[in-house]
Amino acid sequence: MIGKTLRKIYIGLVILFMYAPIIVLIVLSFNNSRSRVVWGGFTLKWYSALFSSSSYMNAFYTTIILAVLSAGIATVIGLAAALGITAMRKRNIQIMLFFTNIPLVNADIVTGIALMLWFVRFLPLGFMSVLVAHVTFNMPYVILCILPRLDAMDMHQFEAARDLGAGIRYAFWKVMLPDLMPGIFSGFFMAATMSLDDFVITYFTKGPGVNTLSTKIYTEIRKGIKPEMYALSSILFLLVLIILILINVTGNNASRSINKTIEEK
Amino acid sequence: MSKKLIELNHISKSFDNTLVLDELDLYIRENEFVTLLGPSGCGKTTLLRIIGGFEKPDIGSVFFDGMDITMLPPNHRQVNTVFQKYALFTHMTIAENIAFGLRIKKKSDAYIKDKIKYALDLVNLPGFENRMPDSLSGGQQQRIAIARAIVNEPKVLLLDEPLGALDLKLRQEMQYELIRLKNELGITFIYVTHDQEEALTMSDTIVVMNQGYIQQIGTPECIYNEPENAFVADFIGESNIIDGVMLEDRLVEIGGQKFACVDTGFEKNEPVDVVIRPEDVELGEPEGGQTEGTVTSIIFKGVHWEIQVESIIGITFMAQTTQHFPVGKRVGISIIPDNFQIMHKPQSEDEEKLIEE
């Protein structure tokens, strides 16, 4: 009995430490007082200030466009890569995955500086350079989401489609792609979150005129902490939360069908 | 005799430097039920995939109805395949699965609807149109895979161990079903299996393969009763394969004892392989036989007993009989001349290896 209560208290404490700061931040974003310790009543004025400021809104749009575009491009390239990797021999698959996984674990700051050095020489720093950078670090996530789906797929289905008269392209669109869809969706959303989340790499590869929400927050904070920042941070958190829920919905479907194919085998 | 529909000329194929098929020649007649039979790795599935268009031979050519189709991709061939693991399209309904090939051929909706109904009736699954493949049992999925293939009216149906994943009872049912289908459709079936019983039950012609070579082609009766070499004898049913010497026409010596047989045309004193089917080894009273021995083991097999007999001429015979002989009992062994099958010893080391493997 006591053990059970203790367990619950322990879990409660862990969750409290994880989420209390974010909850405080969100609460403060609705605080009428500028103080960080006194509750001055409920207000939406920081949010309205945010939405009426063109520079904040620009950062917001840039963030969204960047997330959707970079995730989209990374999904297309990642899908092609996953298809290619599956067709390789076992040893080459290992080598290939080793290379594609390095960007996942590499320190962001190293990737950021390396990309910056590269772009300074070949590409003017601006929206394009940030986009290319985001596609680069998004791709491994897409590959990792699609590969298991491909592994679990019965390649005989593709041959059966060819056998029944389908050309290579028709067989791919009608038979393979529908089977891969859950993996493709979770890859896309995973990539979009990574893009929304990123600060370090964006900071190093963006040009002077370009800002995403995270770099905007950082530049503003340096001038002093304003309540608008609480509102902005809350919005960023909410965006990521929504996408995470989406990943869970599609991802669950993916893992469910993968489990099923494994059981059948 | 009906005409040759498929001709394979000098087909060779290797994977990763391993030779899978070696200069293989084979033709298949119209309306035949041909079974490619052999142990796993003998090249039978590769041969089927070459006919289906999923593999290209390294050397050699495939003719279909007189036309060279060696380089033709699978979607342009008049053959359809039933895959071992069914390979139904999991995200489509049964009706959509069956309609897949017809939609590509741009058939009318009414035609497709008729065909789906016809095919489902043919495989005894009427009313399954709107089910999903994963809600069906293995046997039902296999029937749908067959329905999906035959609605395209292929001239040849290729079946790659289609019953391998089913349990024994269902497998036997499906064997009758396949024979009925073949007779109703009047098309050529090429069937791949490693199950000799399946091959004997269903085929018009059996092609026994091993190590990329064809060992023997013939009717089931011919393959069973007159195996051409020790490999075929051993693979089709159980056999006693014994070293012997052919003394003269119709006389063979085993373990120092002479036996009368019916084979002729061997060299004088030629070493030979002698094959005797276990059901042809007759056991009786010790003094009544051609030789005698002692029962060393007896196993109940349902229809018959399987008995090992250690004979006094130093050879262990396997016998199958409905009579019971306890272990340790002395018995007489007799074999009538008709039941000796005499075969030349393999000539080269290569051939020797072939049989051992």
XYZ file of C-alpha atoms in Angstrom:
622
model
C 0.000 0.000 0.000
C 2.712 2.422 1.048
C 4.869 1.201 -1.790
C 2.121 1.997 -4.254
C 1.708 5.559 -2.908
C 5.470 6.081 -2.935
C 5.638 4.942 -6.546
C 2.921 7.405 -7.506
C 4.631 10.243 -5.644
C 7.912 9.406 -7.375
C 6.359 9.490 -10.849
C 4.507 12.685 -9.935
C 7.761 14.341 -8.905
C 9.501 13.340 -12.136
C 6.685 14.704 -14.282
C 6.549 17.871 -12.149
C 10.254 18.546 -12.706
C 9.882 17.911 -16.407
C 6.820 20.006 -17.058
C 6.591 22.587 -14.253
C 8.935 25.065 -16.001
C 6.907 24.883 -19.195
C 3.636 25.257 -17.312
C 5.040 28.323 -15.478
C 6.077 29.749 -18.848
C 2.617 29.234 -20.309
C 0.936 30.694 -17.206
C 3.218 33.747 -17.344
C 2.292 34.283 -21.015
C -1.242 35.075 -19.787
C -0.067 37.260 -16.851
C -1.203 40.885 -16.942
C 1.749 41.962 -14.781
C 5.286 42.187 -16.164
C 6.532 40.632 -12.954
C 7.733 37.065 -12.959
C 6.422 36.372 -9.466
C 3.208 38.354 -9.120
C -0.066 37.291 -10.833
C -1.625 40.451 -12.251
C -4.737 38.887 -13.736
C -5.503 37.110 -17.037
C -4.683 38.841 -20.314
C -4.136 38.075 -23.968
C -2.274 41.316 -24.611
C 1.135 39.694 -25.067
C -0.347 37.460 -27.702
C -2.054 40.350 -29.482
C 1.193 42.349 -29.333
C 2.863 39.343 -30.930
C 0.325 38.979 -33.716
C 0.385 42.673 -34.544
C 4.186 42.746 -34.850
C 5.247 42.036 -38.417
C 8.741 40.865 -37.446
C 7.316 38.236 -35.071
C 4.773 37.139 -37.619
C 7.449 36.886 -40.282
C 9.472 34.627 -38.003
C 6.353 32.548 -37.403
C 5.618 32.138 -41.138
C 9.261 31.406 -41.916
C 9.253 28.680 -39.279
C 6.127 27.017 -40.659
C 7.184 27.250 -44.318
C 10.649 25.999 -43.435
C 9.249 23.045 -41.485
C 6.820 21.981 -44.218
C 9.248 22.492 -47.111
C 12.278 20.888 -45.485
C 10.218 17.944 -44.216
C 8.636 17.525 -47.654
C 11.941 17.548 -49.535
C 13.591 15.323 -46.919
C 10.691 12.849 -47.211
C 11.061 12.525 -50.981
C 14.858 12.131 -50.849
C 14.647 9.928 -47.736
C 12.107 7.616 -49.396
C 14.355 7.214 -52.436
C 17.317 6.577 -50.117
C 15.401 3.990 -48.089
C 14.381 2.163 -51.265
C 17.993 2.168 -52.452
C 19.362 1.020 -49.098
C 16.927 -1.913 -48.925
C 18.108 -3.092 -52.333
C 21.758 -3.176 -51.156
C 23.633 -6.144 -49.783
C 23.576 -6.614 -46.024
C 27.095 -5.346 -45.378
C 26.555 -2.249 -47.488
C 23.311 -1.540 -45.639
C 25.269 -1.445 -42.369
C 27.847 0.929 -43.821
C 25.170 3.140 -45.360
C 23.150 3.365 -42.139
C 26.300 4.226 -40.219
C 26.836 7.208 -42.497
C 23.238 8.397 -42.480
C 23.047 8.124 -38.694
C 26.072 10.303 -37.977
C 24.109 13.579 -38.394
C 21.638 12.294 -35.790
C 24.196 12.021 -33.023
C 26.632 14.671 -34.137
C 26.640 17.788 -31.899
C 24.365 20.424 -33.466
C 26.957 23.103 -33.069
C 29.507 21.108 -35.086
C 26.986 20.464 -37.861
C 25.946 24.124 -37.745
C 29.452 25.552 -38.024
C 30.450 23.006 -40.674
C 27.413 23.847 -42.817
C 28.033 27.572 -42.342
C 31.637 27.251 -43.565
C 30.410 25.319 -46.560
C 27.571 27.749 -47.396
C 29.758 30.861 -47.032
C 31.753 29.526 -49.958
C 28.963 28.214 -52.211
C 25.584 29.659 -51.224
C 24.621 33.113 -49.907
C 23.346 32.791 -46.332
C 19.589 33.315 -46.329
C 16.396 31.283 -46.452
C 17.809 28.844 -49.024
C 20.839 28.009 -46.917
C 18.665 27.345 -43.855
C 16.360 25.166 -45.981
C 19.248 23.089 -47.292
C 20.599 22.713 -43.761
C 17.234 21.544 -42.452
C 16.788 19.036 -45.281
C 20.255 17.676 -44.426
C 19.535 16.923 -40.798
C 15.912 15.858 -41.432
C 16.711 13.113 -43.915
C 18.080 10.495 -41.456
C 14.815 10.656 -39.468
C 12.781 9.979 -42.600
C 15.021 7.053 -43.566
C 14.753 5.592 -40.062
C 10.948 5.814 -40.182
C 10.562 4.189 -43.623
C 13.204 1.421 -43.449
C 11.435 -0.857 -40.947
C 8.264 -0.581 -43.008
C 10.174 -1.618 -46.128
C 11.826 -4.511 -44.297
C 8.465 -5.831 -43.179
C 7.027 -5.527 -46.679
C 6.494 -8.617 -48.788
C 8.447 -7.931 -51.982
C 6.438 -10.674 -53.658
C 3.527 -8.218 -53.724
C 5.515 -6.074 -56.123
C 6.332 -9.101 -58.262
C 2.693 -10.189 -58.161
C 1.671 -6.768 -59.510
C 4.233 -7.086 -62.315
C 3.008 -10.599 -62.999
C -0.566 -9.323 -63.383
C 0.519 -6.867 -66.059
C 1.639 -3.775 -64.151
C 4.632 -1.758 -65.340
C 7.318 -0.898 -62.805
C 5.875 2.555 -62.050
C 2.263 1.399 -61.819
C 3.267 -1.417 -59.468
C 5.193 1.059 -57.287
C 2.340 3.584 -57.023
C -0.494 1.090 -56.639
C 1.091 -1.588 -54.504
C 4.264 -0.463 -52.758
C 3.468 3.158 -51.890
C 0.132 2.505 -50.124
C 1.926 -0.040 -47.974
C 4.676 2.453 -47.080
C 2.305 5.358 -46.348
C 2.284 5.104 -42.523
C 6.088 5.144 -42.489
C 6.188 8.067 -44.906
C 3.737 10.071 -42.771
C 5.571 9.523 -39.507
C 8.854 10.334 -41.274
C 7.395 13.601 -42.542
C 6.037 14.675 -39.155
C 9.208 13.649 -37.359
C 11.205 15.752 -39.790
C 8.823 18.689 -39.344
C 9.271 18.607 -35.534
C 13.028 18.491 -35.889
C 12.873 21.518 -38.151
C 10.590 23.460 -35.763
C 12.797 22.525 -32.814
C 16.106 23.499 -34.220
C 17.933 26.539 -32.996
C 21.683 25.951 -33.211
C 22.016 24.891 -36.856
C 19.517 27.533 -37.991
C 21.397 30.196 -36.039
C 24.666 29.433 -37.827
C 23.290 28.995 -41.344
C 20.756 31.854 -41.541
C 21.438 35.160 -43.164
C 20.919 38.502 -41.427
C 17.320 39.061 -42.598
C 15.986 35.589 -41.846
C 14.554 34.544 -38.489
C 12.682 31.506 -37.270
C 10.744 31.552 -34.005
C 13.640 30.109 -32.049
C 16.294 32.472 -33.398
C 13.856 35.386 -32.971
C 13.299 34.487 -29.320
C 17.046 34.245 -28.799
C 17.795 37.701 -30.303
C 14.976 39.314 -28.337
C 16.012 37.685 -25.044
C 19.484 39.163 -25.427
C 17.897 42.619 -25.297
C 16.014 41.750 -22.117
C 13.237 39.384 -21.203
C 9.842 40.603 -22.357
C 6.503 38.893 -21.643
C 5.919 38.618 -25.410
C 8.654 36.001 -25.369
C 6.616 33.820 -23.005
C 3.751 33.946 -25.494
C 6.040 33.185 -28.431
C 7.675 30.257 -26.628
C 4.251 28.906 -25.680
C 3.203 28.961 -29.342
C 6.352 27.093 -30.379
C 5.725 24.488 -27.676
C 2.121 24.077 -28.797
C 3.170 23.551 -32.448
C 5.615 20.809 -31.514
C 3.040 19.197 -29.231
C 0.450 19.038 -32.027
C 2.882 17.399 -34.428
C 4.020 14.915 -31.774
C 0.404 13.856 -31.325
C 0.108 13.443 -35.114
C 3.238 11.261 -35.176
C 1.779 9.094 -32.447
C -1.441 8.579 -34.349
C 0.215 7.635 -37.667
C 3.215 5.972 -35.991
C 0.964 3.705 -33.959
C -0.709 2.545 -37.116
C 2.702 1.887 -38.629
C 4.018 -0.114 -35.702
C 0.737 -1.993 -35.425
C 0.873 -3.192 -39.001
C 4.587 -3.981 -38.694
C 3.854 -6.151 -35.652
C 1.150 -7.906 -37.582
C 3.394 -8.788 -40.496
C 6.003 -10.105 -38.064
C 3.399 -12.284 -36.345
C 2.316 -13.679 -39.685
C 5.873 -14.605 -40.550
C 0.371 -35.280 -78.732
C -0.333 -31.617 -78.212
C 2.194 -29.042 -79.328
C 5.136 -27.671 -77.360
C 4.091 -24.440 -75.631
C 7.218 -23.545 -73.700
C 10.751 -24.430 -74.743
C 13.825 -23.780 -72.633
C 17.127 -24.010 -74.493
C 20.511 -24.369 -72.766
C 19.488 -22.290 -69.757
C 22.313 -21.429 -67.349
C 21.994 -19.165 -64.343
C 24.263 -18.404 -61.417
C 23.922 -16.237 -58.322
C 27.087 -14.893 -56.674
C 29.232 -17.344 -58.646
C 27.121 -20.312 -57.574
C 25.769 -22.187 -60.560
C 22.051 -22.767 -60.007
C 21.032 -24.019 -63.443
C 23.490 -25.660 -65.825
C 22.695 -25.827 -69.555
C 19.193 -26.997 -68.939
C 16.882 -28.072 -71.786
C 13.186 -28.651 -71.237
C 9.952 -28.331 -73.141
C 6.430 -28.218 -71.810
C 3.409 -29.245 -73.857
C 0.095 -27.465 -74.035
C -2.428 -28.533 -71.420
C 0.061 -30.473 -69.349
C 0.370 -30.564 -65.560
C 4.145 -30.455 -65.146
C 5.791 -30.621 -61.737
C 9.344 -29.478 -61.107
C 10.399 -31.656 -58.184
C 13.592 -31.536 -56.196
C 15.211 -30.703 -52.857
C 15.584 -27.050 -51.869
C 18.384 -25.368 -53.773
C 18.020 -27.622 -56.813
C 17.110 -24.686 -59.060
C 13.408 -25.450 -59.513
C 12.167 -22.082 -58.235
C 14.777 -20.234 -60.306
C 13.564 -22.113 -63.373
C 9.970 -21.081 -62.616
C 11.043 -17.449 -62.119
C 12.817 -17.531 -65.480
C 9.584 -18.707 -67.126
C 7.639 -16.006 -65.230
C 10.126 -13.323 -66.286
C 11.435 -12.418 -62.813
C 14.938 -13.652 -63.584
C 16.922 -13.531 -66.812
C 19.057 -16.543 -67.683
C 22.806 -15.822 -68.048
C 22.885 -18.012 -71.147
C 20.107 -19.678 -73.118
C 16.680 -18.708 -74.314
C 13.017 -19.166 -73.448
C 10.495 -19.748 -76.236
C 6.764 -19.328 -75.752
C 4.494 -20.538 -78.540
C 7.433 -20.302 -80.926
C 8.388 -16.755 -79.888
C 11.614 -15.841 -78.076
C 10.512 -14.231 -74.778
C 13.843 -14.409 -72.935
C 14.041 -10.627 -72.521
C 10.303 -9.934 -72.202
C 9.381 -8.378 -68.800
C 6.810 -10.269 -66.672
C 3.964 -7.843 -67.411
C 4.074 -8.710 -71.124
C 4.007 -12.498 -70.709
C 0.927 -14.680 -71.107
C 1.674 -16.502 -67.883
C 0.492 -15.802 -64.357
C 2.050 -16.859 -61.086
C 0.660 -18.079 -57.780
C 3.286 -17.207 -55.196
C 4.306 -19.334 -52.263
C 3.254 -16.763 -49.644
C 0.140 -15.749 -51.630
C 1.366 -12.113 -52.031
C -2.143 -10.680 -51.939
C -2.313 -6.883 -51.908
C -3.015 -6.294 -48.235
C -4.542 -2.822 -48.594
C -7.111 -3.928 -51.193
C -10.329 -5.927 -50.843
C -10.598 -9.407 -52.369
C -12.559 -7.985 -55.324
C -9.896 -5.314 -55.939
C -7.199 -7.958 -55.725
C -8.880 -10.115 -58.347
C -9.653 -7.103 -60.554
C -6.047 -5.818 -60.493
C -4.908 -7.435 -63.725
C -8.217 -6.769 -65.534
C -8.141 -3.041 -64.664
C -4.682 -2.764 -66.220
C -6.101 -4.365 -69.343
C -8.855 -1.694 -69.276
C -11.739 -4.171 -69.208
C -15.259 -2.803 -68.662
C -16.741 -2.703 -65.153
C -19.460 -5.169 -66.095
C -16.888 -7.625 -67.496
C -14.740 -7.291 -64.370
C -17.722 -7.837 -62.071
C -18.689 -10.991 -63.961
C -15.133 -12.289 -63.878
C -14.795 -11.724 -60.125
C -17.974 -13.674 -59.488
C -16.896 -16.453 -61.862
C -13.451 -16.725 -60.250
C -14.793 -16.748 -56.679
C -17.271 -19.471 -57.616
C -14.487 -21.449 -59.252
C -12.358 -21.432 -56.088
C -15.407 -22.095 -53.862
C -15.372 -18.739 -52.082
C -18.505 -16.967 -53.378
C -19.472 -13.761 -51.576
C -15.959 -12.900 -50.444
C -15.773 -9.738 -52.630
C -15.583 -7.171 -49.843
C -13.416 -9.037 -47.346
C -9.830 -7.945 -46.665
C -7.015 -10.467 -47.280
C -5.856 -10.559 -43.643
C -9.322 -11.667 -42.494
C -8.929 -14.902 -44.493
C -7.296 -18.186 -43.479
C -4.160 -19.386 -45.264
C -6.093 -21.808 -47.452
C -8.618 -19.147 -48.414
C -5.854 -16.650 -49.231
C -4.242 -19.252 -51.474
C -7.520 -19.754 -53.341
C -7.834 -15.992 -53.836
C -4.271 -15.891 -55.167
C -5.271 -18.573 -57.689
C -8.479 -16.676 -58.579
C -6.475 -13.466 -59.074
C -4.183 -15.256 -61.502
C -6.735 -17.168 -63.566
C -9.136 -14.276 -64.291
C -6.456 -13.021 -66.675
C -6.937 -16.182 -68.737
C -3.243 -17.051 -68.900
C -2.085 -19.849 -71.160
C 0.147 -21.095 -68.385
C -0.277 -20.948 -64.626
C 2.941 -21.057 -62.606
C 2.608 -22.304 -59.031
C 5.537 -21.884 -56.639
C 5.038 -24.355 -53.772
C 1.531 -22.971 -53.308
C 0.531 -25.504 -50.657
C 3.744 -25.321 -48.640
C 2.277 -23.178 -45.871
C -0.907 -25.207 -45.383
C -1.518 -28.064 -42.971
C -1.698 -31.664 -44.182
C -5.498 -32.004 -44.394
C -5.934 -28.735 -46.254
C -3.032 -29.610 -48.535
C -4.727 -32.831 -49.618
C -8.012 -31.003 -50.229
C -6.255 -28.385 -52.297
C -4.533 -31.077 -54.370
C -7.919 -32.348 -55.563
C -9.033 -28.753 -56.059
C -6.033 -28.018 -58.277
C -6.597 -31.104 -60.413
C -10.265 -30.098 -60.842
C -9.255 -26.514 -61.728
C -6.747 -27.703 -64.277
C -9.340 -29.903 -65.958
C -11.992 -27.159 -65.945
C -9.697 -24.450 -67.261
C -7.827 -26.583 -69.762
C -4.571 -24.652 -69.369
C -0.985 -25.638 -68.666
C 0.106 -25.837 -65.028
C 3.765 -25.672 -64.043
C 4.027 -26.626 -60.415
C 7.092 -26.374 -58.189
C 7.363 -28.510 -55.070
C 9.794 -30.501 -52.934
C 6.971 -32.809 -51.804
C 7.182 -36.040 -53.801
C 3.719 -37.156 -52.757
C 2.185 -33.923 -54.100
C 4.068 -34.441 -57.356
C 2.959 -38.056 -57.749
C -0.691 -37.215 -57.013
C -1.237 -34.303 -59.371
C 1.181 -34.373 -62.275
C 0.987 -35.591 -65.858
C 4.753 -35.205 -66.068
C 7.347 -34.926 -63.311
C 10.728 -33.276 -63.843
C 13.096 -34.396 -61.092
C 15.863 -31.860 -60.530
C 19.006 -31.772 -58.421
C 21.963 -29.384 -58.340
C 20.774 -27.498 -61.402
C 20.481 -30.631 -63.551
C 17.421 -32.529 -64.694
C 17.722 -36.052 -63.305
C 14.708 -37.630 -64.961
C 11.557 -36.633 -66.824
C 8.551 -38.927 -66.953
C 5.065 -39.810 -65.816
C 4.596 -40.365 -62.064
C 4.360 -44.163 -62.608
C 7.521 -44.203 -64.686
C 9.488 -42.073 -62.210
C 8.402 -44.220 -59.286
C 8.781 -47.628 -60.877
C 11.761 -47.036 -63.155
C 14.048 -44.468 -61.514
C 16.982 -43.752 -63.789
C 19.539 -43.194 -61.059
C 20.063 -43.551 -57.337
C 19.167 -39.906 -56.647
C 15.708 -40.235 -58.193
C 15.147 -43.579 -56.507
C 16.091 -42.114 -53.155
C 14.139 -38.876 -53.568
C 10.910 -40.433 -54.817
C 9.677 -42.639 -52.037
C 11.916 -44.767 -49.874
C 14.362 -47.254 -51.342
C 16.986 -49.791 -50.564
C 19.978 -48.757 -52.691
C 22.580 -51.511 -52.665
C 25.956 -52.022 -54.373
C 25.869 -54.997 -56.715
C 27.631 -56.631 -59.649
C 25.851 -57.533 -62.881
C 27.147 -61.013 -63.639
C 25.308 -61.431 -66.921
C 21.945 -60.471 -68.439
C 19.151 -61.088 -65.895
C 21.544 -62.096 -63.091
C 22.837 -59.767 -60.373
C 25.047 -60.478 -57.368
C 24.463 -58.732 -54.030
C 26.587 -59.525 -50.968
C 27.935 -62.639 -52.655
C 24.502 -64.063 -53.456
C 23.027 -64.305 -56.956
C 19.538 -62.944 -57.634
C 17.473 -63.223 -60.783
C 16.341 -59.919 -62.282
C 14.888 -58.735 -65.605
C 17.492 -56.156 -66.672
C 19.710 -56.623 -69.685
C 22.303 -54.702 -71.634
C 25.006 -54.286 -68.972
C 28.686 -55.118 -69.300
C 29.752 -58.464 -67.902
C 30.699 -58.011 -64.197
C 29.768 -54.346 -64.276
C 29.381 -52.759 -60.797
C 25.837 -51.401 -60.484
C 23.402 -49.720 -58.062
C 20.492 -52.003 -57.219
C 17.267 -50.337 -56.090
C 14.544 -52.257 -54.288
C 11.411 -50.515 -53.005
C 10.674 -51.439 -49.360
C 7.169 -52.664 -50.234
C 8.785 -55.177 -52.646
C 10.893 -56.806 -49.936
C 8.800 -59.817 -48.910
C 9.267 -61.342 -45.470
C 8.244 -64.872 -44.474
C 9.390 -68.069 -42.795
C 13.241 -68.307 -42.540
C 13.536 -71.398 -44.720
C 11.150 -70.107 -47.427
C 13.200 -67.093 -48.584
C 16.046 -66.472 -50.992
C 18.121 -65.369 -48.023
C 17.412 -64.861 -44.350
C 17.906 -62.258 -41.639
C 16.953 -60.913 -38.217
C 14.477 -58.108 -37.508
C 16.373 -55.238 -35.821
C 13.618 -52.631 -35.602
C 9.924 -52.227 -36.344
C 8.000 -48.971 -36.549
C 4.243 -48.560 -36.951
C 3.443 -46.208 -39.878
C -0.348 -46.408 -39.936
C -1.064 -48.415 -43.079
C 1.971 -50.646 -42.701
C 4.913 -51.588 -40.515
C 8.376 -50.404 -41.453
C 10.882 -53.102 -40.623
C 14.693 -53.181 -40.713
C 16.134 -56.640 -41.375
C 19.821 -57.463 -40.948
C 20.437 -60.214 -43.498
C 23.089 -62.937 -43.370
C 24.627 -61.649 -46.627
C 25.624 -58.441 -44.730
C 22.972 -56.116 -46.131
C 20.289 -54.298 -44.124
C 16.984 -54.308 -45.970
C 14.121 -51.948 -45.245
C 10.762 -53.629 -45.727
C 7.176 -52.403 -45.553
C 4.513 -54.925 -44.741
C 1.108 -55.165 -43.087
C 2.287 -58.178 -41.083
C 3.934 -57.744 -37.678
C 7.382 -59.278 -37.043
C 8.827 -58.761 -33.528
C 12.414 -57.539 -33.079
C 14.870 -60.468 -32.963
C 12.708 -62.774 -35.063
C 14.437 -64.691 -37.860
C 12.740 -64.146 -41.202
C 13.163 -65.230 -44.809
C 13.637 -62.500 -47.422
C 12.432 -62.837 -51.017
C 12.333 -60.374 -53.879
C 10.819 -61.265 -57.261
C 12.964 -60.554 -60.375
C 10.628 -57.769 -61.594
C 11.280 -55.687 -58.483
C 15.032 -55.316 -58.920
C 15.834 -52.013 -60.554
C 19.407 -52.075 -61.868
C 21.226 -48.788 -62.586
C 24.632 -47.915 -63.964
C 27.071 -46.552 -61.387
C 27.821 -42.829 -61.875
C 30.695 -42.507 -64.344
C 32.627 -39.429 -63.238
C 33.393 -37.950 -59.856
C 31.072 -35.080 -60.748
C 28.150 -37.402 -61.146
C 29.119 -39.189 -57.959
C 29.025 -35.906 -56.068
C 25.706 -35.092 -57.621
C 24.133 -38.126 -56.121
C 25.730 -37.793 -52.713
C 24.517 -34.244 -52.401
